[in-house]
Coordinates of C-alpha atoms in Angstrom, one line a residue:
M1 CA -4.5 73.4 171.2
N2 CA -5.0 77.2 171.5
A3 CA -3.6 79.0 174.4
V4 CA -6.1 80.8 176.7
V5 CA -4.9 84.2 177.6
T6 CA -5.6 84.0 181.3
D7 CA -4.5 86.6 183.9
E8 CA -1.6 84.3 184.8
S9 CA -0.5 83.7 181.2
Q10 CA -1.0 87.4 180.4
R11 CA 1.3 88.4 183.3
S12 CA 3.9 85.8 182.1
L13 CA 3.9 87.2 178.6
S14 CA 4.0 90.8 179.9
E15 CA 7.0 89.9 182.0
K16 CA 8.8 88.4 179.0
L17 CA 8.1 91.5 176.9
G18 CA 8.9 93.9 179.8
V19 CA 5.8 96.0 179.4
D20 CA 2.2 96.0 180.5
I21 CA -0.3 95.7 177.7
D22 CA -4.0 96.3 177.9
P23 CA -5.6 92.9 178.3
E24 CA -8.0 93.3 175.3
L25 CA -5.2 94.6 173.1
L26 CA -3.0 91.8 174.2
A27 CA -5.6 89.2 173.3
L28 CA -6.2 91.0 169.9
A29 CA -2.4 91.0 169.1
L30 CA -2.3 87.3 169.6
T31 CA -5.4 86.5 167.4
H32 CA -4.4 85.3 164.0
R33 CA -7.0 85.8 161.2
S34 CA -7.4 82.0 160.9
Y35 CA -8.8 81.9 164.4
A36 CA -11.0 85.0 163.8
Y37 CA -12.5 83.6 160.6
E38 CA -13.3 80.2 162.3
H39 CA -15.1 82.1 165.1
G40 CA -17.6 84.2 163.2
G41 CA -15.3 86.9 161.9
L42 CA -13.8 88.2 165.1
P43 CA -11.3 91.0 165.0
H44 CA -7.7 89.9 164.4
N45 CA -4.2 91.3 164.7
E46 CA -3.5 92.7 161.2
R47 CA -4.3 96.3 162.0
L48 CA -2.1 96.2 165.1
E49 CA 0.6 94.5 162.9
F50 CA 0.3 97.5 160.5
L51 CA 0.9 99.9 163.3
G52 CA 3.7 97.9 164.9
D53 CA 5.5 97.7 161.6
S54 CA 5.7 101.5 161.5
V55 CA 6.8 101.8 165.1
L56 CA 9.4 99.1 164.6
G57 CA 10.9 100.7 161.5
Q58 CA 11.1 104.2 163.1
A59 CA 12.6 103.0 166.4
T60 CA 15.2 100.8 164.7
T61 CA 16.2 103.5 162.3
V62 CA 16.7 106.0 165.1
L63 CA 18.6 103.4 167.2
L64 CA 21.0 102.6 164.4
Y65 CA 21.5 106.3 163.4
T66 CA 22.3 107.4 166.9
R67 CA 24.5 104.5 168.0
H68 CA 26.5 104.0 164.9
P69 CA 27.7 107.4 163.5
E70 CA 30.4 105.3 161.6
Y71 CA 27.7 103.7 159.3
D72 CA 27.0 105.2 155.9
E73 CA 23.5 105.2 154.5
G74 CA 24.0 101.9 152.7
T75 CA 25.2 100.2 155.9
L76 CA 22.3 101.7 157.9
A77 CA 19.8 100.4 155.4
K78 CA 21.4 96.9 155.3
R79 CA 21.4 96.6 159.1
R80 CA 17.8 97.8 159.4
A81 CA 16.6 95.4 156.8
G82 CA 18.2 92.6 158.7
V83 CA 16.8 93.2 162.1
V84 CA 13.2 93.9 160.8
S85 CA 13.1 91.0 158.4
T86 CA 10.6 88.2 158.8
V87 CA 13.3 85.7 159.7
A88 CA 14.9 88.0 162.3
L89 CA 11.6 88.9 164.0
A90 CA 10.5 85.2 164.0
E91 CA 13.8 84.4 165.8
A92 CA 13.1 87.1 168.3
A93 CA 9.6 85.7 168.8
R94 CA 11.0 82.2 169.5
R95 CA 13.4 83.6 172.0
I96 CA 10.5 85.2 173.9
G97 CA 8.2 82.2 173.5
I98 CA 5.4 84.0 171.7
G99 CA 4.3 80.9 169.8
A100 CA 2.8 79.4 172.9
Y101 CA 0.3 82.2 173.3
L102 CA -1.1 82.4 169.8
K103 CA -4.7 82.0 169.0
L104 CA -4.8 80.0 165.7
G105 CA -7.4 78.3 163.5
R106 CA -7.5 74.6 163.3
G107 CA -5.7 74.5 159.9
E108 CA -2.8 76.6 161.1
E109 CA -2.6 74.4 164.3
L110 CA -2.3 71.3 162.2
T111 CA 0.3 72.7 159.9
G112 CA 2.7 74.0 162.5
G113 CA 1.5 77.6 162.6
R114 CA 3.0 78.3 166.1
D115 CA 6.4 78.0 164.6
K116 CA 5.9 79.6 161.2
D117 CA 8.2 82.6 160.5
S118 CA 5.5 84.7 158.9
I119 CA 3.0 84.3 161.8
L120 CA 5.6 84.8 164.5
A121 CA 7.0 87.9 162.8
D122 CA 3.5 89.4 162.2
T123 CA 2.5 88.7 165.8
T124 CA 5.7 90.4 167.1
E125 CA 4.8 93.5 165.1
A126 CA 1.2 93.3 166.5
L127 CA 2.5 93.2 170.0
I128 CA 4.6 96.3 169.3
G129 CA 1.5 98.0 168.1
A130 CA -0.5 97.0 171.1
T131 CA 2.3 98.3 173.3
Y132 CA 2.2 101.6 171.6
L133 CA -1.5 102.0 172.1
S134 CA -1.4 100.7 175.7
A135 CA 1.7 102.4 177.1
G136 CA 2.8 105.0 174.6
Q137 CA 5.7 105.6 172.2
D138 CA 8.5 105.4 174.8
A139 CA 7.4 101.9 176.0
A140 CA 7.0 100.7 172.4
T141 CA 10.4 102.0 171.6
G142 CA 11.9 100.2 174.6
L143 CA 10.3 97.0 173.5
V144 CA 11.7 97.4 170.0
H145 CA 15.2 97.9 171.5
R146 CA 14.9 94.7 173.5
I147 CA 13.8 92.8 170.4
V148 CA 16.5 94.1 168.0
E149 CA 19.5 94.7 170.3
P150 CA 20.6 91.0 170.4
M151 CA 20.8 91.1 166.6
L152 CA 22.6 94.4 166.4
A153 CA 25.2 93.1 168.8
D154 CA 26.1 90.4 166.3
P155 CA 26.5 91.7 162.7
A156 CA 27.1 88.2 161.4
R157 CA 23.6 87.3 162.7
I158 CA 22.1 90.3 160.9
D159 CA 23.8 89.2 157.7
A160 CA 22.4 85.7 158.1
A161 CA 19.0 87.1 158.7
I162 CA 19.2 89.2 155.5
D163 CA 20.5 86.4 153.3
P164 CA 20.7 83.1 155.2
K165 CA 21.4 81.0 152.1
T166 CA 24.5 83.0 151.2
S167 CA 25.7 83.0 154.8
L168 CA 25.3 79.3 155.1
Q169 CA 27.2 78.8 151.8
E170 CA 30.0 81.0 153.1
V171 CA 30.3 79.2 156.5
A172 CA 30.2 75.8 154.9
A173 CA 33.0 76.8 152.5
R174 CA 35.0 78.2 155.4
L175 CA 34.6 74.8 157.2
H176 CA 35.4 72.9 154.0
L177 CA 32.0 71.3 154.0
P178 CA 30.0 70.3 150.9
A179 CA 27.8 72.9 149.3
P180 CA 24.3 73.0 150.9
L181 CA 21.6 70.8 149.3
Y182 CA 17.9 71.7 149.7
A183 CA 14.8 69.5 149.6
V184 CA 11.3 71.0 149.9
D185 CA 7.9 69.4 150.5
S186 CA 4.5 71.1 150.7
T187 CA 1.2 70.3 152.4
G188 CA -2.3 71.9 152.4
P189 CA -4.6 73.2 149.7
D190 CA -3.3 75.5 147.0
H191 CA -4.6 78.6 148.6
N192 CA -3.0 77.9 151.9
R193 CA 0.1 75.7 151.3
T194 CA 2.8 75.2 153.9
F195 CA 6.3 74.5 152.7
T196 CA 8.8 72.5 154.7
A197 CA 12.5 72.6 153.7
T198 CA 15.5 70.6 154.7
V199 CA 19.1 71.6 153.9
T200 CA 22.1 69.4 154.3
T201 CA 25.8 70.2 154.3
G202 CA 28.0 67.5 155.5
E203 CA 26.5 66.0 158.7
T204 CA 24.6 69.3 159.5
V205 CA 20.9 69.4 158.7
G206 CA 18.7 72.5 159.0
H207 CA 14.9 72.6 158.9
G208 CA 12.5 75.4 158.2
T209 CA 8.9 76.1 157.2
G210 CA 7.3 78.9 155.4
T211 CA 4.4 80.1 153.2
S212 CA 6.6 79.7 150.1
K213 CA 9.4 77.5 148.9
K214 CA 11.8 80.5 149.2
H215 CA 10.8 81.3 152.8
A216 CA 11.1 77.7 153.9
E217 CA 14.6 77.4 152.3
M218 CA 15.7 80.6 154.0
A219 CA 14.4 79.4 157.4
A220 CA 16.2 76.0 156.9
A221 CA 19.4 77.8 155.9
L222 CA 19.3 80.0 159.0
D223 CA 18.7 77.0 161.2
A224 CA 21.8 75.3 159.7
W225 CA 23.8 78.5 159.9
H226 CA 23.2 78.7 163.6
A227 CA 24.4 75.1 164.0
L228 CA 27.6 75.8 162.1
S229 CA 28.4 79.4 163.0
G230 CA 30.0 78.6 166.3
R231 CA 32.4 76.1 164.7
G232 CA 35.8 76.8 163.3

């Protein structure tokens, strides 16, 4: 059921984000196109997502450049790619709890849209864009830092976000576990399919969803990697 962005819930989300966002921009940032189309073509969050993507990239680049003078260009590019990836942004969105506030169409609700990596990542970028318009560049940069710093503090987590399947294979080998095995199912019409993946290595099972088989497998691999990375 769609969340209603009440004054109370708005304050709750603003506190989690650490910034005050204009109420109309906040509602817009949380509005997925599926909801907009089902309600007569309302505005949705894709323009804010476009803006937020630019702010995210710039702020992350500057942060990496200034904090890590020891990184060469290739390492800077690799670290940036990790923390701004769809998988990484979705993980940050789950940490904040953004999924509970989304305004989704019925189809997305029924296919687990509140936990889809693509929707969560896009909404995170839209919230960054809304912050930029509401409170300016400094506030938006601060929000970006709060989103990406937990990833930057753990390089292995960044590597897993960039290439979770390889990271899972490596940790499974280190723990002398069987090679990961993937199984993927799909639901929905051809133009709007949702893929659900399961990966198994030993007794560890990871689950993930996505808009393609590849994305679902990556999400499942990251889920299993998290389960195994603290072992051994």
